[in-house]
Amino acid sequence: MAASTYFLLAALLAVVTSHAIASDPSPLQDFCVADMHSPVRVNGFVCKDPMAVNAEDFFMAANLDRPRDTMMSKVGSNVTLVNVMKIPGLNTLGISLARIDYAPLGENPPHTHPRATEILTVLEGTLYVGFVTSNTDNGNKLFTKVLNKGDVFVFPEGLIHFQFNPVHDKPAVALAALSSQNPGAITIANAVFGSKPPISDDVLAKAFQVQKGTIDWLQAQFWENNHY
């Protein structure tokens, strides 16, 4: 076989392998309930002994039908995430969900899920939603839509996105499904201005093209987490 053919096959294998490891692994058995007490560390969780698995491993009394408190949040939202940390039976199944409550004029601020695509369904109220594309020659394109009860919108994996309740006197509620057992969330403002230890104000002042005093003021704010 020619050297060029070997090179092509190696390149193809690398592409396929990189795609395979870029998302949650496919299960090779009926289930792999997470053993939260195992000292072994892997990408995900070690499987619990199947003989010790029971229905409770796949269950959580999440009470997702009940409204959440949004008044304690500065951004006016409350995200109730149900992932593998709460239901061990989700391990290797590549899915999780969240209930999101929005106060009037509340928002789920710009954030990303590094390991998941999100599909959002509005259960009550109205939401203004959107996401921004990655860097291109034409800049970062914003896709937005106003959603009403029953509407569905998709946020591609890894892209910055947000939801905002534009109504001043009514709350909103949405349910999101995510394509990972542990999708993760990076809230942009929190990560940039609330990291510990803080990012150098010289770095951020140059990045945002503002005075260092502005950066120092932003870093002094309390950047809370609206995920519970």
PDB file of C-alpha atoms in Angstrom:
ATOM      1  CA  MET A   1       0.000   0.000   0.000  1.00  0.00           C
ATOM      2  CA  ALA A   2       1.385   3.435  -0.947  1.00  0.00           C
ATOM      3  CA  ALA A   3       2.621   5.767   1.788  1.00  0.00           C
ATOM      4  CA  SER A   4       0.016   8.335   0.719  1.00  0.00           C
ATOM      5  CA  THR A   5      -2.738   5.775   1.332  1.00  0.00           C
ATOM      6  CA  TYR A   6      -1.425   5.027   4.827  1.00  0.00           C
ATOM      7  CA  PHE A   7      -1.338   8.758   5.530  1.00  0.00           C
ATOM      8  CA  LEU A   8      -4.927   9.192   4.311  1.00  0.00           C
ATOM      9  CA  LEU A   9      -6.167   6.310   6.459  1.00  0.00           C
ATOM     10  CA  ALA A  10      -4.348   7.678   9.509  1.00  0.00           C
ATOM     11  CA  ALA A  11      -5.840  11.123   8.952  1.00  0.00           C
ATOM     12  CA  LEU A  12      -9.334   9.637   8.555  1.00  0.00           C
ATOM     13  CA  LEU A  13      -8.912   7.603  11.751  1.00  0.00           C
ATOM     14  CA  ALA A  14      -7.816  10.716  13.621  1.00  0.00           C
ATOM     15  CA  VAL A  15     -10.895  12.620  12.458  1.00  0.00           C
ATOM     16  CA  VAL A  16     -13.273   9.791  13.397  1.00  0.00           C
ATOM     17  CA  THR A  17     -11.591   9.308  16.777  1.00  0.00           C
ATOM     18  CA  SER A  18     -11.637  13.010  17.611  1.00  0.00           C
ATOM     19  CA  HIS A  19     -15.348  13.163  16.764  1.00  0.00           C
ATOM     20  CA  ALA A  20     -16.062  10.107  18.890  1.00  0.00           C
ATOM     21  CA  ILE A  21     -14.407  11.545  21.990  1.00  0.00           C
ATOM     22  CA  ALA A  22     -16.000  14.982  21.550  1.00  0.00           C
ATOM     23  CA  SER A  23     -19.299  13.894  23.063  1.00  0.00           C
ATOM     24  CA  ASP A  24     -20.599  11.526  25.731  1.00  0.00           C
ATOM     25  CA  PRO A  25     -19.635   7.911  24.989  1.00  0.00           C
ATOM     26  CA  SER A  26     -22.277   5.531  23.688  1.00  0.00           C
ATOM     27  CA  PRO A  27     -23.299   2.856  26.203  1.00  0.00           C
ATOM     28  CA  LEU A  28     -22.106  -0.679  25.497  1.00  0.00           C
ATOM     29  CA  GLN A  29     -24.609  -2.249  27.870  1.00  0.00           C
ATOM     30  CA  ASP A  30     -28.146  -1.613  29.135  1.00  0.00           C
ATOM     31  CA  PHE A  31     -26.936   0.801  31.801  1.00  0.00           C
ATOM     32  CA  CYS A  32     -23.889   1.878  33.769  1.00  0.00           C
ATOM     33  CA  VAL A  33     -25.205   3.406  36.980  1.00  0.00           C
ATOM     34  CA  ALA A  34     -22.586   5.738  38.439  1.00  0.00           C
ATOM     35  CA  ASP A  35     -20.754   4.465  41.504  1.00  0.00           C
ATOM     36  CA  MET A  36     -20.241   7.762  43.320  1.00  0.00           C
ATOM     37  CA  HIS A  37     -18.138   6.089  46.026  1.00  0.00           C
ATOM     38  CA  SER A  38     -15.545   4.449  43.805  1.00  0.00           C
ATOM     39  CA  PRO A  39     -11.969   5.775  44.251  1.00  0.00           C
ATOM     40  CA  VAL A  40     -11.301   5.108  40.558  1.00  0.00           C
ATOM     41  CA  ARG A  41     -11.318   8.221  38.381  1.00  0.00           C
ATOM     42  CA  VAL A  42     -12.408   7.957  34.745  1.00  0.00           C
ATOM     43  CA  ASN A  43     -14.060  10.230  32.186  1.00  0.00           C
ATOM     44  CA  GLY A  44     -17.515   9.927  33.686  1.00  0.00           C
ATOM     45  CA  PHE A  45     -18.099   7.462  36.513  1.00  0.00           C
ATOM     46  CA  VAL A  46     -17.263   3.835  37.194  1.00  0.00           C
ATOM     47  CA  CYS A  47     -20.207   1.453  36.847  1.00  0.00           C
ATOM     48  CA  LYS A  48     -21.960   0.265  39.957  1.00  0.00           C
ATOM     49  CA  ASP A  49     -22.302  -3.513  40.334  1.00  0.00           C
ATOM     50  CA  PRO A  50     -25.388  -4.362  38.204  1.00  0.00           C
ATOM     51  CA  MET A  51     -26.610  -6.729  40.900  1.00  0.00           C
ATOM     52  CA  ALA A  52     -26.780  -3.777  43.322  1.00  0.00           C
ATOM     53  CA  VAL A  53     -28.735  -1.527  40.930  1.00  0.00           C
ATOM     54  CA  ASN A  54     -32.379  -0.759  41.699  1.00  0.00           C
ATOM     55  CA  ALA A  55     -35.108   1.567  40.447  1.00  0.00           C
ATOM     56  CA  GLU A  56     -34.022   4.344  42.825  1.00  0.00           C
ATOM     57  CA  ASP A  57     -30.809   4.726  40.779  1.00  0.00           C
ATOM     58  CA  PHE A  58     -32.932   6.011  37.886  1.00  0.00           C
ATOM     59  CA  PHE A  59     -35.277   8.202  39.933  1.00  0.00           C
ATOM     60  CA  MET A  60     -35.320  11.643  41.527  1.00  0.00           C
ATOM     61  CA  ALA A  61     -38.241  13.372  43.237  1.00  0.00           C
ATOM     62  CA  ALA A  62     -37.281  16.599  41.452  1.00  0.00           C
ATOM     63  CA  ASN A  63     -40.613  18.422  41.937  1.00  0.00           C
ATOM     64  CA  LEU A  64     -40.107  20.118  38.573  1.00  0.00           C
ATOM     65  CA  ASP A  65     -43.796  21.044  38.545  1.00  0.00           C
ATOM     66  CA  ARG A  66     -43.221  23.534  41.358  1.00  0.00           C
ATOM     67  CA  PRO A  67     -42.170  27.167  40.749  1.00  0.00           C
ATOM     68  CA  ARG A  68     -38.683  28.113  41.928  1.00  0.00           C
ATOM     69  CA  ASP A  69     -37.673  31.239  43.826  1.00  0.00           C
ATOM     70  CA  THR A  70     -36.225  33.851  41.464  1.00  0.00           C
ATOM     71  CA  MET A  71     -36.255  36.775  43.899  1.00  0.00           C
ATOM     72  CA  MET A  72     -32.888  35.894  45.461  1.00  0.00           C
ATOM     73  CA  SER A  73     -31.107  36.010  42.107  1.00  0.00           C
ATOM     74  CA  LYS A  74     -29.610  39.272  40.837  1.00  0.00           C
ATOM     75  CA  VAL A  75     -30.319  38.187  37.268  1.00  0.00           C
ATOM     76  CA  GLY A  76     -33.862  37.073  38.068  1.00  0.00           C
ATOM     77  CA  SER A  77     -33.649  33.400  37.152  1.00  0.00           C
ATOM     78  CA  ASN A  78     -33.317  30.004  38.775  1.00  0.00           C
ATOM     79  CA  VAL A  79     -31.928  26.984  36.900  1.00  0.00           C
ATOM     80  CA  THR A  80     -32.762  23.575  38.398  1.00  0.00           C
ATOM     81  CA  LEU A  81     -30.457  21.065  36.711  1.00  0.00           C
ATOM     82  CA  VAL A  82     -31.045  17.314  36.754  1.00  0.00           C
ATOM     83  CA  ASN A  83     -27.817  15.593  35.705  1.00  0.00           C
ATOM     84  CA  VAL A  84     -25.751  12.523  36.556  1.00  0.00           C
ATOM     85  CA  MET A  85     -24.799  14.039  39.914  1.00  0.00           C
ATOM     86  CA  LYS A  86     -28.465  13.804  40.898  1.00  0.00           C
ATOM     87  CA  ILE A  87     -29.532  10.654  39.017  1.00  0.00           C
ATOM     88  CA  PRO A  88     -26.661   8.116  38.893  1.00  0.00           C
ATOM     89  CA  GLY A  89     -28.533   6.097  36.271  1.00  0.00           C
ATOM     90  CA  LEU A  90     -27.818   8.843  33.695  1.00  0.00           C
ATOM     91  CA  ASN A  91     -24.164   7.783  33.546  1.00  0.00           C
ATOM     92  CA  THR A  92     -23.141   7.082  29.876  1.00  0.00           C
ATOM     93  CA  LEU A  93     -26.642   7.870  28.568  1.00  0.00           C
ATOM     94  CA  GLY A  94     -25.745  11.313  27.223  1.00  0.00           C
ATOM     95  CA  ILE A  95     -28.752  13.296  28.420  1.00  0.00           C
ATOM     96  CA  SER A  96     -29.886  15.634  31.197  1.00  0.00           C
ATOM     97  CA  LEU A  97     -32.506  18.323  31.684  1.00  0.00           C
ATOM     98  CA  ALA A  98     -33.222  21.560  33.504  1.00  0.00           C
ATOM     99  CA  ARG A  99     -36.195  23.623  34.609  1.00  0.00           C
ATOM    100  CA  ILE A 100     -35.576  27.361  34.237  1.00  0.00           C
ATOM    101  CA  ASP A 101     -37.718  29.929  36.057  1.00  0.00           C
ATOM    102  CA  TYR A 102     -37.577  33.587  35.020  1.00  0.00           C
ATOM    103  CA  ALA A 103     -38.844  36.508  37.062  1.00  0.00           C
ATOM    104  CA  PRO A 104     -40.509  39.380  35.181  1.00  0.00           C
ATOM    105  CA  LEU A 105     -37.616  40.973  33.221  1.00  0.00           C
ATOM    106  CA  GLY A 106     -35.391  38.148  34.481  1.00  0.00           C
ATOM    107  CA  GLU A 107     -32.790  36.423  32.380  1.00  0.00           C
ATOM    108  CA  ASN A 108     -30.562  33.408  32.138  1.00  0.00           C
ATOM    109  CA  PRO A 109     -27.459  35.436  31.220  1.00  0.00           C
ATOM    110  CA  PRO A 110     -25.055  34.668  28.362  1.00  0.00           C
ATOM    111  CA  HIS A 111     -23.410  31.299  28.970  1.00  0.00           C
ATOM    112  CA  THR A 112     -22.224  28.170  27.200  1.00  0.00           C
ATOM    113  CA  HIS A 113     -22.528  24.429  27.722  1.00  0.00           C
ATOM    114  CA  PRO A 114     -19.111  23.051  26.740  1.00  0.00           C
ATOM    115  CA  ARG A 115     -20.366  19.486  26.414  1.00  0.00           C
ATOM    116  CA  ALA A 116     -23.953  19.727  25.168  1.00  0.00           C
ATOM    117  CA  THR A 117     -26.466  20.976  22.650  1.00  0.00           C
ATOM    118  CA  GLU A 118     -29.599  22.371  24.322  1.00  0.00           C
ATOM    119  CA  ILE A 119     -33.215  22.235  23.143  1.00  0.00           C
ATOM    120  CA  LEU A 120     -35.502  24.598  25.059  1.00  0.00           C
ATOM    121  CA  THR A 121     -39.303  24.425  25.359  1.00  0.00           C
ATOM    122  CA  VAL A 122     -41.303  27.345  26.778  1.00  0.00           C
ATOM    123  CA  LEU A 123     -43.884  26.090  29.267  1.00  0.00           C
ATOM    124  CA  GLU A 124     -45.275  29.456  30.371  1.00  0.00           C
ATOM    125  CA  GLY A 125     -44.801  33.071  29.327  1.00  0.00           C
ATOM    126  CA  THR A 126     -42.621  34.699  26.693  1.00  0.00           C
ATOM    127  CA  LEU A 127     -38.861  34.567  26.173  1.00  0.00           C
ATOM    128  CA  TYR A 128     -36.436  36.467  23.962  1.00  0.00           C
ATOM    129  CA  VAL A 129     -33.635  33.996  23.216  1.00  0.00           C
ATOM    130  CA  GLY A 130     -30.523  33.883  21.094  1.00  0.00           C
ATOM    131  CA  PHE A 131     -27.060  32.521  20.437  1.00  0.00           C
ATOM    132  CA  VAL A 132     -23.868  33.882  18.886  1.00  0.00           C
ATOM    133  CA  THR A 133     -21.714  32.037  16.369  1.00  0.00           C
ATOM    134  CA  SER A 134     -18.006  31.422  16.821  1.00  0.00           C
ATOM    135  CA  ASN A 135     -15.458  33.811  15.298  1.00  0.00           C
ATOM    136  CA  THR A 136     -15.648  34.123  11.509  1.00  0.00           C
ATOM    137  CA  ASP A 137     -14.332  36.509   8.860  1.00  0.00           C
ATOM    138  CA  ASN A 138     -17.710  38.261   9.056  1.00  0.00           C
ATOM    139  CA  GLY A 139     -17.685  38.540  12.853  1.00  0.00           C
ATOM    140  CA  ASN A 140     -19.966  36.821  15.332  1.00  0.00           C
ATOM    141  CA  LYS A 141     -23.513  36.464  13.997  1.00  0.00           C
ATOM    142  CA  LEU A 142     -26.410  36.704  16.450  1.00  0.00           C
ATOM    143  CA  PHE A 143     -29.499  34.504  15.959  1.00  0.00           C
ATOM    144  CA  THR A 144     -32.525  35.606  18.030  1.00  0.00           C
ATOM    145  CA  LYS A 145     -36.191  34.716  18.348  1.00  0.00           C
ATOM    146  CA  VAL A 146     -39.144  35.627  20.550  1.00  0.00           C
ATOM    147  CA  LEU A 147     -40.708  32.434  21.917  1.00  0.00           C
ATOM    148  CA  ASN A 148     -44.165  31.911  23.344  1.00  0.00           C
ATOM    149  CA  LYS A 149     -45.756  29.042  25.262  1.00  0.00           C
ATOM    150  CA  GLY A 150     -45.186  25.762  23.433  1.00  0.00           C
ATOM    151  CA  ASP A 151     -42.365  27.067  21.220  1.00  0.00           C
ATOM    152  CA  VAL A 152     -39.028  25.255  20.922  1.00  0.00           C
ATOM    153  CA  PHE A 153     -35.534  26.604  20.174  1.00  0.00           C
ATOM    154  CA  VAL A 154     -32.129  24.920  19.809  1.00  0.00           C
ATOM    155  CA  PHE A 155     -28.782  26.225  21.059  1.00  0.00           C
ATOM    156  CA  PRO A 156     -25.823  24.478  19.366  1.00  0.00           C
ATOM    157  CA  GLU A 157     -23.156  22.892  21.551  1.00  0.00           C
ATOM    158  CA  GLY A 158     -20.541  25.236  22.951  1.00  0.00           C
ATOM    159  CA  LEU A 159     -22.020  28.498  21.596  1.00  0.00           C
ATOM    160  CA  ILE A 160     -22.808  31.477  23.825  1.00  0.00           C
ATOM    161  CA  HIS A 161     -26.568  31.798  24.339  1.00  0.00           C
ATOM    162  CA  PHE A 162     -29.122  33.469  26.600  1.00  0.00           C
ATOM    163  CA  GLN A 163     -32.822  33.705  27.494  1.00  0.00           C
ATOM    164  CA  PHE A 164     -34.611  36.867  28.668  1.00  0.00           C
ATOM    165  CA  ASN A 165     -38.186  37.409  29.877  1.00  0.00           C
ATOM    166  CA  PRO A 166     -39.213  40.733  28.264  1.00  0.00           C
ATOM    167  CA  VAL A 167     -42.512  40.952  30.150  1.00  0.00           C
ATOM    168  CA  HIS A 168     -42.473  43.281  33.162  1.00  0.00           C
ATOM    169  CA  ASP A 169     -45.392  41.766  35.088  1.00  0.00           C
ATOM    170  CA  LYS A 170     -45.420  37.998  34.355  1.00  0.00           C
ATOM    171  CA  PRO A 171     -42.904  35.219  35.037  1.00  0.00           C
ATOM    172  CA  ALA A 172     -41.847  32.608  32.495  1.00  0.00           C
ATOM    173  CA  VAL A 173     -40.876  28.936  32.733  1.00  0.00           C
ATOM    174  CA  ALA A 174     -38.943  26.713  30.335  1.00  0.00           C
ATOM    175  CA  LEU A 175     -37.729  23.126  30.236  1.00  0.00           C
ATOM    176  CA  ALA A 176     -34.394  22.355  28.594  1.00  0.00           C
ATOM    177  CA  ALA A 177     -32.985  19.021  27.459  1.00  0.00           C
ATOM    178  CA  LEU A 178     -29.204  18.734  27.038  1.00  0.00           C
ATOM    179  CA  SER A 179     -27.191  16.139  25.141  1.00  0.00           C
ATOM    180  CA  SER A 180     -24.808  15.219  27.960  1.00  0.00           C
ATOM    181  CA  GLN A 181     -25.080  13.544  31.335  1.00  0.00           C
ATOM    182  CA  ASN A 182     -23.079  16.498  32.698  1.00  0.00           C
ATOM    183  CA  PRO A 183     -23.280  19.400  30.213  1.00  0.00           C
ATOM    184  CA  GLY A 184     -21.475  21.988  32.335  1.00  0.00           C
ATOM    185  CA  ALA A 185     -22.197  25.710  32.260  1.00  0.00           C
ATOM    186  CA  ILE A 186     -19.827  28.640  31.798  1.00  0.00           C
ATOM    187  CA  THR A 187     -21.547  31.932  32.616  1.00  0.00           C
ATOM    188  CA  ILE A 188     -19.516  34.456  30.661  1.00  0.00           C
ATOM    189  CA  ALA A 189     -19.574  37.384  33.112  1.00  0.00           C
ATOM    190  CA  ASN A 190     -18.842  35.122  36.072  1.00  0.00           C
ATOM    191  CA  ALA A 191     -15.945  33.384  34.349  1.00  0.00           C
ATOM    192  CA  VAL A 192     -14.323  36.576  33.078  1.00  0.00           C
ATOM    193  CA  PHE A 193     -14.848  38.916  36.023  1.00  0.00           C
ATOM    194  CA  GLY A 194     -15.435  36.531  38.919  1.00  0.00           C
ATOM    195  CA  SER A 195     -12.681  33.947  38.508  1.00  0.00           C
ATOM    196  CA  LYS A 196     -10.619  32.994  41.563  1.00  0.00           C
ATOM    197  CA  PRO A 197      -7.899  34.153  41.546  1.00  0.00           C
ATOM    198  CA  PRO A 198      -8.958  37.037  39.295  1.00  0.00           C
ATOM    199  CA  ILE A 199      -7.637  37.438  35.769  1.00  0.00           C
ATOM    200  CA  SER A 200      -5.115  40.281  35.587  1.00  0.00           C
ATOM    201  CA  ASP A 201      -6.825  43.636  34.995  1.00  0.00           C
ATOM    202  CA  ASP A 202      -4.070  44.388  32.458  1.00  0.00           C
ATOM    203  CA  VAL A 203      -5.239  41.398  30.427  1.00  0.00           C
ATOM    204  CA  LEU A 204      -8.940  42.273  30.651  1.00  0.00           C
ATOM    205  CA  ALA A 205      -8.447  45.994  30.060  1.00  0.00           C
ATOM    206  CA  LYS A 206      -6.635  45.200  26.820  1.00  0.00           C
ATOM    207  CA  ALA A 207      -9.219  42.564  25.805  1.00  0.00           C
ATOM    208  CA  PHE A 208     -12.247  44.816  26.406  1.00  0.00           C
ATOM    209  CA  GLN A 209     -10.490  48.056  25.393  1.00  0.00           C
ATOM    210  CA  VAL A 210     -11.448  49.892  28.599  1.00  0.00           C
ATOM    211  CA  GLN A 211      -9.588  51.468  31.506  1.00  0.00           C
ATOM    212  CA  LYS A 212      -8.255  49.207  34.256  1.00  0.00           C
ATOM    213  CA  GLY A 213     -10.478  51.043  36.754  1.00  0.00           C
ATOM    214  CA  THR A 214     -13.552  49.744  34.909  1.00  0.00           C
ATOM    215  CA  ILE A 215     -12.211  46.188  35.115  1.00  0.00           C
ATOM    216  CA  ASP A 216     -11.402  46.580  38.815  1.00  0.00           C
ATOM    217  CA  TRP A 217     -14.965  47.764  39.455  1.00  0.00           C
ATOM    218  CA  LEU A 218     -16.443  44.801  37.571  1.00  0.00           C
ATOM    219  CA  GLN A 219     -14.210  42.330  39.411  1.00  0.00           C
ATOM    220  CA  ALA A 220     -15.356  43.787  42.730  1.00  0.00           C
ATOM    221  CA  GLN A 221     -18.990  42.879  42.021  1.00  0.00           C
ATOM    222  CA  PHE A 222     -20.627  39.727  43.380  1.00  0.00           C
ATOM    223  CA  TRP A 223     -20.961  37.302  40.475  1.00  0.00           C
ATOM    224  CA  GLU A 224     -23.501  34.766  41.647  1.00  0.00           C
ATOM    225  CA  ASN A 225     -24.415  31.395  40.216  1.00  0.00           C
ATOM    226  CA  ASN A 226     -28.093  30.980  39.254  1.00  0.00           C
ATOM    227  CA  HIS A 227     -27.725  27.188  38.837  1.00  0.00           C
ATOM    228  CA  TYR A 228     -29.079  25.094  41.721  1.00  0.00           C
TER     229      TYR A 228
END
